[in-house]
mmCIF file of C-alpha atoms in Angstrom:
data_model
loop_
_atom_site.group_PDB
_atom_site.id
_atom_site.type_symbol
_atom_site.label_atom_id
_atom_site.label_comp_id
_atom_site.label_asym_id
_atom_site.label_seq_id
_atom_site.Cartn_x
_atom_site.Cartn_y
_atom_site.Cartn_z
ATOM 1 C CA MET A 1 155.547 159.563 185.882
ATOM 2 C CA GLY A 2 154.970 162.333 188.329
ATOM 3 C CA THR A 3 156.468 161.978 191.756
ATOM 4 C CA GLY A 4 154.299 164.411 193.750
ATOM 5 C CA ARG A 5 152.319 162.294 196.228
ATOM 6 C CA ARG A 6 150.309 163.309 199.255
ATOM 7 C CA SER A 7 150.120 161.075 202.324
ATOM 8 C CA LEU A 8 146.813 159.331 202.992
ATOM 9 C CA ILE A 9 144.499 161.096 205.438
ATOM 10 C CA THR A 10 144.986 159.254 208.693
ATOM 11 C CA ALA A 11 141.641 160.189 210.255
ATOM 12 C CA ALA A 12 139.077 158.405 208.044
ATOM 13 C CA VAL A 13 135.575 158.124 209.406
ATOM 14 C CA THR A 14 133.717 154.870 208.842
ATOM 15 C CA VAL A 15 129.954 155.082 209.343
ATOM 16 C CA VAL A 16 128.800 152.129 211.459
ATOM 17 C CA CYS A 17 125.640 151.141 213.210
ATOM 18 C CA ALA A 18 125.773 151.275 217.004
ATOM 19 C CA VAL A 19 123.907 148.253 218.246
ATOM 20 C CA THR A 20 122.953 148.166 221.949
ATOM 21 C CA VAL A 21 121.903 144.811 223.273
ATOM 22 C CA LEU A 22 120.389 144.780 226.749
ATOM 23 C CA ALA A 23 121.451 141.752 228.742
ATOM 24 C CA ALA A 24 118.564 139.693 230.106
ATOM 25 C CA PRO A 25 118.481 139.725 233.931
ATOM 26 C CA GLY A 26 118.672 136.527 235.926
ATOM 27 C CA THR A 27 115.599 134.764 237.430
ATOM 28 C CA ALA A 28 113.750 136.937 239.939
ATOM 29 C CA PHE A 29 113.522 135.011 243.268
ATOM 30 C CA ALA A 30 110.774 137.295 244.583
ATOM 31 C CA SER A 31 108.365 136.172 241.891
ATOM 32 C CA PRO A 32 107.486 132.719 240.634
ATOM 33 C CA THR A 33 107.349 134.107 237.106
ATOM 34 C CA PRO A 34 110.570 135.621 235.709
ATOM 35 C CA THR A 35 110.268 139.204 234.582
ATOM 36 C CA PRO A 36 110.419 139.264 230.787
ATOM 37 C CA ALA A 37 113.656 140.728 229.468
ATOM 38 C CA PRO A 38 113.236 143.842 227.343
ATOM 39 C CA ALA A 39 113.499 143.130 223.638
ATOM 40 C CA PRO A 40 116.902 143.979 222.100
ATOM 41 C CA SER A 41 116.837 147.148 220.073
ATOM 42 C CA ALA A 42 119.217 148.587 217.524
ATOM 43 C CA THR A 43 119.612 152.246 216.773
ATOM 44 C CA SER A 44 121.508 153.761 213.890
ATOM 45 C CA THR A 45 123.535 156.878 214.501
ATOM 46 C CA PRO A 46 123.475 158.990 211.345
ATOM 47 C CA ALA A 47 126.725 160.482 210.212
ATOM 48 C CA THR A 48 127.178 164.171 210.824
ATOM 49 C CA THR A 49 128.139 166.588 208.084
ATOM 50 C CA LYS A 50 131.617 166.689 209.593
ATOM 51 C CA ASP A 51 131.827 162.895 209.413
ATOM 52 C CA LEU A 52 130.719 162.850 205.776
ATOM 53 C CA GLU A 53 133.161 165.606 204.898
ATOM 54 C CA ALA A 54 135.949 163.421 206.279
ATOM 55 C CA VAL A 55 134.612 160.524 204.197
ATOM 56 C CA ARG A 56 134.555 162.759 201.121
ATOM 57 C CA LYS A 57 138.183 163.755 201.624
ATOM 58 C CA LYS A 58 139.159 160.128 202.198
ATOM 59 C CA LEU A 59 137.411 159.100 198.986
ATOM 60 C CA ASP A 60 139.111 161.923 197.099
ATOM 61 C CA ARG A 61 142.474 160.668 198.326
ATOM 62 C CA LEU A 62 141.767 157.046 197.424
ATOM 63 C CA TYR A 63 140.534 157.906 193.946
ATOM 64 C CA HIS A 64 143.414 160.341 193.465
ATOM 65 C CA ASP A 65 145.935 157.621 194.312
ATOM 66 C CA ALA A 66 144.072 155.250 191.989
ATOM 67 C CA ALA A 67 144.404 157.850 189.222
ATOM 68 C CA VAL A 68 148.160 158.126 189.831
ATOM 69 C CA ALA A 69 148.490 154.337 189.695
ATOM 70 C CA THR A 70 146.354 154.269 186.538
ATOM 71 C CA ASP A 71 148.735 156.735 184.906
ATOM 72 C CA ALA A 72 151.644 154.483 185.885
ATOM 73 C CA TYR A 73 149.825 151.484 184.410
ATOM 74 C CA ASN A 74 149.035 153.315 181.161
ATOM 75 C CA SER A 75 152.618 154.560 180.858
ATOM 76 C CA ALA A 76 154.059 151.071 181.381
ATOM 77 C CA GLU A 77 151.586 149.648 178.862
ATOM 78 C CA GLU A 78 152.473 152.289 176.276
ATOM 79 C CA LYS A 79 156.203 151.676 176.730
ATOM 80 C CA ALA A 80 155.706 147.915 176.537
ATOM 81 C CA GLU A 81 153.857 148.309 173.244
ATOM 82 C CA GLN A 82 156.651 150.492 171.868
ATOM 83 C CA GLN A 83 159.312 148.029 172.990
ATOM 84 C CA SER A 84 157.406 145.086 171.536
ATOM 85 C CA ALA A 85 157.203 146.915 168.203
ATOM 86 C CA GLU A 86 160.937 147.660 168.364
ATOM 87 C CA ILE A 87 161.727 144.010 169.056
ATOM 88 C CA VAL A 88 159.627 142.961 166.061
ATOM 89 C CA ALA A 89 161.423 145.512 163.855
ATOM 90 C CA LEU A 90 164.824 144.295 165.054
ATOM 91 C CA ALA A 91 163.832 140.682 164.463
ATOM 92 C CA LYS A 92 162.960 141.562 160.854
ATOM 93 C CA LYS A 93 166.342 143.276 160.448
ATOM 94 C CA ILE A 94 168.090 140.200 161.839
ATOM 95 C CA VAL A 95 166.271 137.917 159.378
ATOM 96 C CA GLN A 96 167.120 140.232 156.484
ATOM 97 C CA GLY A 97 170.722 140.512 157.666
ATOM 98 C CA ARG A 98 171.139 136.758 157.807
ATOM 99 C CA LYS A 99 169.790 136.421 154.289
ATOM 100 C CA LYS A 100 172.257 139.058 153.141
ATOM 101 C CA VAL A 101 175.163 137.281 154.850
ATOM 102 C CA ASP A 102 174.170 134.029 153.143
ATOM 103 C CA GLU A 103 174.075 135.791 149.770
ATOM 104 C CA LEU A 104 177.464 137.418 150.325
ATOM 105 C CA LYS A 105 178.961 134.093 151.325
ATOM 106 C CA LYS A 106 177.598 132.519 148.140
ATOM 107 C CA ARG A 107 179.202 135.280 146.076
ATOM 108 C CA ALA A 108 182.496 134.786 147.899
ATOM 109 C CA GLY A 109 182.268 131.063 147.255
ATOM 110 C CA ALA A 110 181.592 131.660 143.560
ATOM 111 C CA ALA A 111 184.675 133.871 143.348
ATOM 112 C CA ALA A 112 186.794 131.178 144.966
ATOM 113 C CA ALA A 113 185.412 128.569 142.567
ATOM 114 C CA ALA A 114 186.238 130.766 139.567
ATOM 115 C CA GLN A 115 189.810 131.084 140.779
ATOM 116 C CA TYR A 116 190.029 127.325 141.118
ATOM 117 C CA ARG A 117 188.833 126.874 137.533
ATOM 118 C CA ASN A 118 191.702 129.124 136.413
ATOM 119 C CA GLY A 119 194.163 126.591 137.669
ATOM 120 C CA GLY A 120 194.359 127.880 141.181
ATOM 121 C CA LEU A 121 196.407 130.872 139.993
ATOM 122 C CA PRO A 122 195.281 134.349 140.915
ATOM 123 C CA ASP A 123 194.464 136.814 138.140
ATOM 124 C CA GLU A 124 197.785 138.586 138.743
ATOM 125 C CA ALA A 125 199.707 135.422 137.927
ATOM 126 C CA HIS A 126 197.767 134.802 134.717
ATOM 127 C CA LEU A 127 198.447 138.397 133.765
ATOM 128 C CA MET A 128 202.224 138.018 134.218
ATOM 129 C CA LEU A 129 202.219 134.913 132.005
ATOM 130 C CA SER A 130 200.525 136.685 129.124
ATOM 131 C CA ASP A 131 202.697 137.800 126.172
ATOM 132 C CA ASP A 132 199.917 139.682 124.379
ATOM 133 C CA PRO A 133 200.174 143.451 125.149
ATOM 134 C CA GLN A 134 196.458 144.064 124.610
ATOM 135 C CA GLU A 135 195.522 141.055 126.660
ATOM 136 C CA PHE A 136 197.914 142.351 129.322
ATOM 137 C CA LEU A 137 196.218 145.748 129.393
ATOM 138 C CA ASP A 138 192.735 144.223 129.400
ATOM 139 C CA GLY A 139 193.777 141.831 132.131
ATOM 140 C CA ALA A 140 195.262 144.624 134.239
ATOM 141 C CA GLY A 141 191.902 146.401 134.211
ATOM 142 C CA ARG A 142 190.111 143.211 135.178
ATOM 143 C CA VAL A 143 192.547 142.614 138.035
ATOM 144 C CA ILE A 144 191.935 146.094 139.439
ATOM 145 C CA GLN A 145 188.192 145.654 139.129
ATOM 146 C CA GLY A 146 188.381 142.210 140.696
ATOM 147 C CA GLU A 147 190.417 143.461 143.637
ATOM 148 C CA ARG A 148 187.960 146.257 144.234
ATOM 149 C CA ALA A 149 185.029 143.881 143.994
ATOM 150 C CA THR A 150 186.644 141.432 146.407
ATOM 151 C CA LYS A 151 187.445 144.149 148.941
ATOM 152 C CA GLY A 152 183.925 145.524 148.601
ATOM 153 C CA LEU A 153 182.435 142.064 149.055
ATOM 154 C CA LEU A 154 184.504 141.340 152.163
ATOM 155 C CA GLY A 155 183.796 144.797 153.565
ATOM 156 C CA GLU A 156 180.065 144.411 153.031
ATOM 157 C CA LEU A 157 180.112 140.977 154.619
ATOM 158 C CA THR A 158 181.955 142.329 157.657
ATOM 159 C CA ARG A 159 179.592 145.280 158.049
ATOM 160 C CA THR A 160 176.534 143.060 157.731
ATOM 161 C CA GLN A 161 177.843 140.705 160.391
ATOM 162 C CA GLN A 162 178.563 143.662 162.681
ATOM 163 C CA ASP A 163 175.043 144.968 162.095
ATOM 164 C CA LEU A 164 173.628 141.578 163.032
ATOM 165 C CA GLU A 165 175.562 141.592 166.288
ATOM 166 C CA GLN A 166 174.266 145.087 167.109
ATOM 167 C CA TYR A 167 170.681 144.143 166.246
ATOM 168 C CA ALA A 168 170.950 141.176 168.596
ATOM 169 C CA LYS A 169 172.281 143.388 171.413
ATOM 170 C CA ASP A 170 169.544 145.961 170.834
ATOM 171 C CA ALA A 171 166.872 143.293 170.830
ATOM 172 C CA SER A 172 168.199 141.887 174.097
ATOM 173 C CA ALA A 173 168.180 145.354 175.687
ATOM 174 C CA GLN A 174 164.627 146.016 174.505
ATOM 175 C CA TRP A 175 163.511 142.666 175.865
ATOM 176 C CA THR A 176 164.973 143.535 179.284
ATOM 177 C CA LYS A 177 163.090 146.850 179.265
ATOM 178 C CA LEU A 178 159.926 145.080 178.156
ATOM 179 C CA GLU A 179 160.106 142.679 181.092
ATOM 180 C CA ALA A 180 160.726 145.573 183.498
ATOM 181 C CA ASN A 181 157.698 147.443 182.178
ATOM 182 C CA ARG A 182 155.551 144.342 182.428
ATOM 183 C CA LYS A 183 156.437 144.140 186.119
ATOM 184 C CA ALA A 184 155.752 147.869 186.572
ATOM 185 C CA LYS A 185 152.429 147.426 184.817
ATOM 186 C CA ALA A 186 151.446 144.523 187.087
ATOM 187 C CA LYS A 187 152.453 146.481 190.195
ATOM 188 C CA ALA A 188 150.456 149.542 189.115
ATOM 189 C CA LYS A 189 147.455 147.358 188.280
ATOM 190 C CA ALA A 190 147.487 145.831 191.752
ATOM 191 C CA LYS A 191 147.645 149.283 193.340
ATOM 192 C CA VAL A 192 144.770 150.609 191.222
ATOM 193 C CA LYS A 193 142.571 147.701 192.242
ATOM 194 C CA LYS A 194 143.521 148.081 195.900
ATOM 195 C CA GLN A 195 142.700 151.805 196.017
ATOM 196 C CA ILE A 196 139.429 151.439 194.139
ATOM 197 C CA ALA A 197 138.374 148.498 196.316
ATOM 198 C CA ALA A 198 139.067 150.560 199.457
ATOM 199 C CA ALA A 199 137.021 153.457 198.099
ATOM 200 C CA GLU A 200 134.135 151.218 197.098
ATOM 201 C CA LYS A 201 134.172 149.543 200.511
ATOM 202 C CA LEU A 202 134.048 152.919 202.234
ATOM 203 C CA GLU A 203 131.102 154.015 200.085
ATOM 204 C CA SER A 204 129.287 150.705 200.581
ATOM 205 C CA GLU A 205 129.214 151.292 204.335
ATOM 206 C CA LEU A 206 127.072 154.400 203.892
ATOM 207 C CA GLU A 207 123.300 154.366 204.091
ATOM 208 C CA ALA A 208 121.337 155.544 201.041
ATOM 209 C CA GLU A 209 120.529 158.887 202.660
ATOM 210 C CA GLU A 210 124.173 159.358 203.610
ATOM 211 C CA LYS A 211 125.272 158.645 200.051
ATOM 212 C CA GLU A 212 122.935 161.351 198.827
ATOM 213 C CA ARG A 213 124.331 163.802 201.353
ATOM 214 C CA LEU A 214 127.866 162.806 200.395
ATOM 215 C CA ALA A 215 127.097 163.407 196.709
ATOM 216 C CA GLU A 216 125.709 166.806 197.639
ATOM 217 C CA LEU A 217 128.913 167.632 199.555
ATOM 218 C CA GLU A 218 130.925 166.677 196.457
ATOM 219 C CA ARG A 219 128.779 168.971 194.298
ATOM 220 C CA GLN A 220 129.108 171.805 196.784
ATOM 221 C CA ALA A 221 132.900 171.464 196.941
ATOM 222 C CA ALA A 222 133.148 171.496 193.139
ATOM 223 C CA GLN A 223 130.758 174.452 192.892
ATOM 224 C CA GLN A 224 132.688 176.450 195.472
ATOM 225 C CA ALA A 225 135.943 175.883 193.605
ATOM 226 C CA GLN A 226 134.321 176.793 190.273
ATOM 227 C CA THR A 227 132.775 179.945 191.743
ATOM 228 C CA ALA A 228 136.102 181.058 193.174
ATOM 229 C CA TRP A 229 137.716 180.474 189.774
ATOM 230 C CA LEU A 230 135.047 182.473 187.952
ATOM 231 C CA ASP A 231 135.151 185.255 190.564
ATOM 232 C CA SER A 232 138.794 185.826 189.620
ATOM 233 C CA GLY A 233 137.491 187.272 186.342
ATOM 234 C CA ILE A 234 139.408 184.717 184.277
ATOM 235 C CA LEU A 235 136.455 184.009 181.989
ATOM 236 C CA ASP A 236 136.471 187.630 180.825
ATOM 237 C CA GLU A 237 139.991 187.073 179.495
ATOM 238 C CA ILE A 238 139.351 183.768 177.745
ATOM 239 C CA ASP A 239 138.043 184.364 174.255
ATOM 240 C CA GLY A 240 140.074 181.966 172.095
ATOM 241 C CA LYS A 241 138.354 180.224 169.189
ATOM 242 C CA ALA A 242 138.842 176.531 168.564
ATOM 243 C CA SER A 243 141.011 175.459 165.649
ATOM 244 C CA ALA A 244 139.581 173.125 163.013
ATOM 245 C CA GLN A 245 141.290 170.182 164.699
ATOM 246 C CA GLY A 246 140.228 171.429 168.124
ATOM 247 C CA LYS A 247 136.585 171.406 167.003
ATOM 248 C CA LYS A 248 136.956 167.775 165.903
ATOM 249 C CA ALA A 249 138.527 166.833 169.242
ATOM 250 C CA VAL A 250 135.733 168.553 171.185
ATOM 251 C CA ALA A 251 133.101 166.872 169.010
ATOM 252 C CA TYR A 252 134.599 163.456 169.727
ATOM 253 C CA ALA A 253 134.919 164.060 173.480
ATOM 254 C CA THR A 254 131.387 165.390 173.914
ATOM 255 C CA ALA A 255 129.989 162.486 171.903
ATOM 256 C CA GLN A 256 131.215 160.195 174.710
ATOM 257 C CA LEU A 257 129.061 161.849 177.397
ATOM 258 C CA GLY A 258 127.405 159.293 179.645
ATOM 259 C CA LYS A 259 129.919 156.513 178.985
ATOM 260 C CA PRO A 260 131.376 154.894 182.135
ATOM 261 C CA TYR A 261 134.812 155.578 183.532
ATOM 262 C CA GLU A 262 137.105 152.551 183.495
ATOM 263 C CA TRP A 263 140.739 152.769 184.473
ATOM 264 C CA GLY A 264 143.140 151.914 181.655
ATOM 265 C CA ALA A 265 140.375 152.261 179.036
ATOM 266 C CA GLU A 266 140.528 154.366 175.884
ATOM 267 C CA GLY A 267 137.188 153.562 174.286
ATOM 268 C CA PRO A 268 135.044 152.962 172.543
ATOM 269 C CA GLY A 269 132.670 152.009 175.364
ATOM 270 C CA THR A 270 134.589 153.175 178.430
ATOM 271 C CA PHE A 271 137.355 155.683 179.163
ATOM 272 C CA ASP A 272 139.722 156.911 181.806
ATOM 273 C CA CYS A 273 140.621 160.602 181.851
ATOM 274 C CA SER A 274 143.654 160.524 179.556
ATOM 275 C CA GLY A 275 142.139 157.780 177.429
ATOM 276 C CA LEU A 276 139.348 160.203 176.558
ATOM 277 C CA THR A 277 141.629 163.141 175.730
ATOM 278 C CA SER A 278 144.169 161.099 173.756
ATOM 279 C CA GLN A 279 141.464 159.405 171.689
ATOM 280 C CA ALA A 280 139.689 162.703 171.073
ATOM 281 C CA TRP A 281 142.819 164.234 169.597
ATOM 282 C CA ALA A 282 143.631 161.052 167.687
ATOM 283 C CA ALA A 283 140.204 161.391 166.085
ATOM 284 C CA ALA A 284 141.217 164.931 165.121
ATOM 285 C CA GLY A 285 144.355 163.575 163.433
ATOM 286 C CA VAL A 286 146.788 164.684 166.134
ATOM 287 C CA PRO A 287 148.392 161.835 168.106
ATOM 288 C CA ILE A 288 149.351 162.861 171.660
ATOM 289 C CA PRO A 289 150.853 160.998 174.657
ATOM 290 C CA ARG A 290 148.593 158.469 176.364
ATOM 291 C CA THR A 291 148.893 159.624 179.977
ATOM 292 C CA SER A 292 147.994 162.892 181.690
ATOM 293 C CA GLN A 293 151.515 163.266 183.053
ATOM 294 C CA GLU A 294 153.118 162.830 179.634
ATOM 295 C CA GLN A 295 150.556 165.170 178.090
ATOM 296 C CA TRP A 296 151.624 167.729 180.672
ATOM 297 C CA LYS A 297 155.334 167.116 180.048
ATOM 298 C CA GLN A 298 155.354 166.929 176.250
ATOM 299 C CA LEU A 299 152.615 169.244 174.978
ATOM 300 C CA ARG A 300 153.025 172.990 174.593
ATOM 301 C CA ARG A 301 151.931 174.933 177.653
ATOM 302 C CA ILE A 302 149.888 178.087 177.322
ATOM 303 C CA ASP A 303 148.482 180.713 179.681
ATOM 304 C CA THR A 304 145.026 180.001 181.030
ATOM 305 C CA ALA A 305 143.857 183.323 179.606
ATOM 306 C CA ASP A 306 144.828 182.115 176.119
ATOM 307 C CA MET A 307 142.884 178.873 176.471
ATOM 308 C CA ARG A 308 140.576 177.789 173.653
ATOM 309 C CA PRO A 309 138.199 174.829 173.146
ATOM 310 C CA GLY A 310 140.141 171.620 172.563
ATOM 311 C CA ASP A 311 142.999 172.581 174.880
ATOM 312 C CA LEU A 312 143.698 170.215 177.745
ATOM 313 C CA ILE A 313 143.634 171.261 181.386
ATOM 314 C CA ILE A 314 145.974 169.303 183.648
ATOM 315 C CA TYR A 315 144.850 169.042 187.265
ATOM 316 C CA ASN A 316 146.535 168.430 190.642
ATOM 317 C CA ASP A 317 150.146 169.107 191.483
ATOM 318 C CA ASP A 318 151.176 165.675 190.215
ATOM 319 C CA ALA A 319 149.310 165.944 186.887
ATOM 320 C CA SER A 320 147.124 163.001 187.845
ATOM 321 C CA HIS A 321 143.999 164.173 185.997
ATOM 322 C CA VAL A 322 143.250 165.763 182.630
ATOM 323 C CA ALA A 323 140.143 167.211 180.985
ATOM 324 C CA MET A 324 139.301 168.974 177.736
ATOM 325 C CA TYR A 325 138.172 172.593 177.723
ATOM 326 C CA VAL A 326 134.993 173.030 175.681
ATOM 327 C CA GLY A 327 134.349 176.733 176.199
ATOM 328 C CA ASP A 328 132.291 178.989 178.487
ATOM 329 C CA GLY A 329 134.292 177.915 181.531
ATOM 330 C CA ALA A 330 133.397 174.219 181.120
ATOM 331 C CA ILE A 331 135.276 170.960 180.584
ATOM 332 C CA VAL A 332 134.385 167.456 179.492
ATOM 333 C CA HIS A 333 136.176 164.670 181.337
ATOM 334 C CA ALA A 334 136.038 161.119 182.676
ATOM 335 C CA PRO A 335 136.075 161.797 186.449
ATOM 336 C CA ARG A 336 136.698 158.545 188.333
ATOM 337 C CA PRO A 337 135.402 155.004 188.927
ATOM 338 C CA GLY A 338 131.678 154.956 189.499
ATOM 339 C CA ARG A 339 131.163 158.061 187.358
ATOM 340 C CA THR A 340 130.527 158.681 183.670
ATOM 341 C CA VAL A 341 132.002 161.072 181.108
ATOM 342 C CA THR A 342 130.459 164.409 182.007
ATOM 343 C CA VAL A 343 130.637 168.191 181.714
ATOM 344 C CA ALA A 344 131.953 170.117 184.714
ATOM 345 C CA GLY A 345 133.372 173.489 185.635
ATOM 346 C CA ALA A 346 136.934 174.071 184.461
ATOM 347 C CA GLY A 347 137.843 175.499 187.868
ATOM 348 C CA SER A 348 136.199 172.760 189.930
ATOM 349 C CA MET A 349 139.568 171.126 190.561
ATOM 350 C CA PRO A 350 143.029 172.602 191.225
ATOM 351 C CA ILE A 351 144.533 173.544 187.836
ATOM 352 C CA LEU A 352 148.202 172.747 187.283
ATOM 353 C CA ALA A 353 148.588 173.819 183.656
ATOM 354 C CA VAL A 354 146.916 174.173 180.276
ATOM 355 C CA VAL A 355 148.464 172.439 177.263
ATOM 356 C CA ARG A 356 147.720 172.605 173.550
ATOM 357 C CA PRO A 357 148.035 169.545 171.295
ATOM 358 C CA ASP A 358 147.897 171.456 167.979
ATOM 359 C CA VAL A 359 149.625 174.639 166.797
#
């Protein structure tokens, strides 16, 4: 997994209500009737744009860290599945090897029994006692064949037993790795839940009007980044046409529009970012790595100017997010918890690289 991590923003602003309660005065001695205390009042101080901008950045950080942890979870899950499959394959080899050893032992036992039926004398001895020249020559050939067969039998038995020992060692090693990845998976899962819970708590403390303003700030930030990207003139250079497989991948991804984001999910009802891209390319007949970081590491990188629909854009300096380019400067992606699969500007987030799953 990627190691680039940014520290959490230390100055997070939490929007709270400032409640002022006026203390009731004591009994007025100058009047037989106490002066009524003024009724307590509560006033809400709305968050300023600066406050909400700090909240937006805090939320970005929390969801970013959740995305990194999600990638770690997905990677550990993928490795665990591979190791489980390897253990199953090794177990089958061990069963087959044991059957083979049993068969070889039976053949060795049959050979020993045949020798016993010949009076306990080896074939060489019977050959020496023969006074028939033809029988001698025939027997000599049988002796040579028998020796070769015996050596071959013993050699095969030895190799099979050695293979069994190696299979057992390999299975033990894979089991150790499997346990380690299960622990890594559990740790990543706990971190994902913690980061998402913190983000949801922060959002829940906002008033409805503040949430709307926050959403508008998010749109403005994305639009500013997209505008800056387009102003570079990059779209004038991008004119690649989708391959046949790329068209299938785009068709699958865009068919998921509106479906909720769910960390660790790869369909059919919910997706995380790399779950969407990996399933889209699987539907196109091209299996690719499950996580955004492995997609970045293993797939062929291309220049942004050579980008074509179906290519994947990797975002952030730690490759924590991935989207699919669909053309005309747009992407389809699963953004984060609380959002759905949507279309956005390709330059609305910091681009790390562009990778191509097919040739």
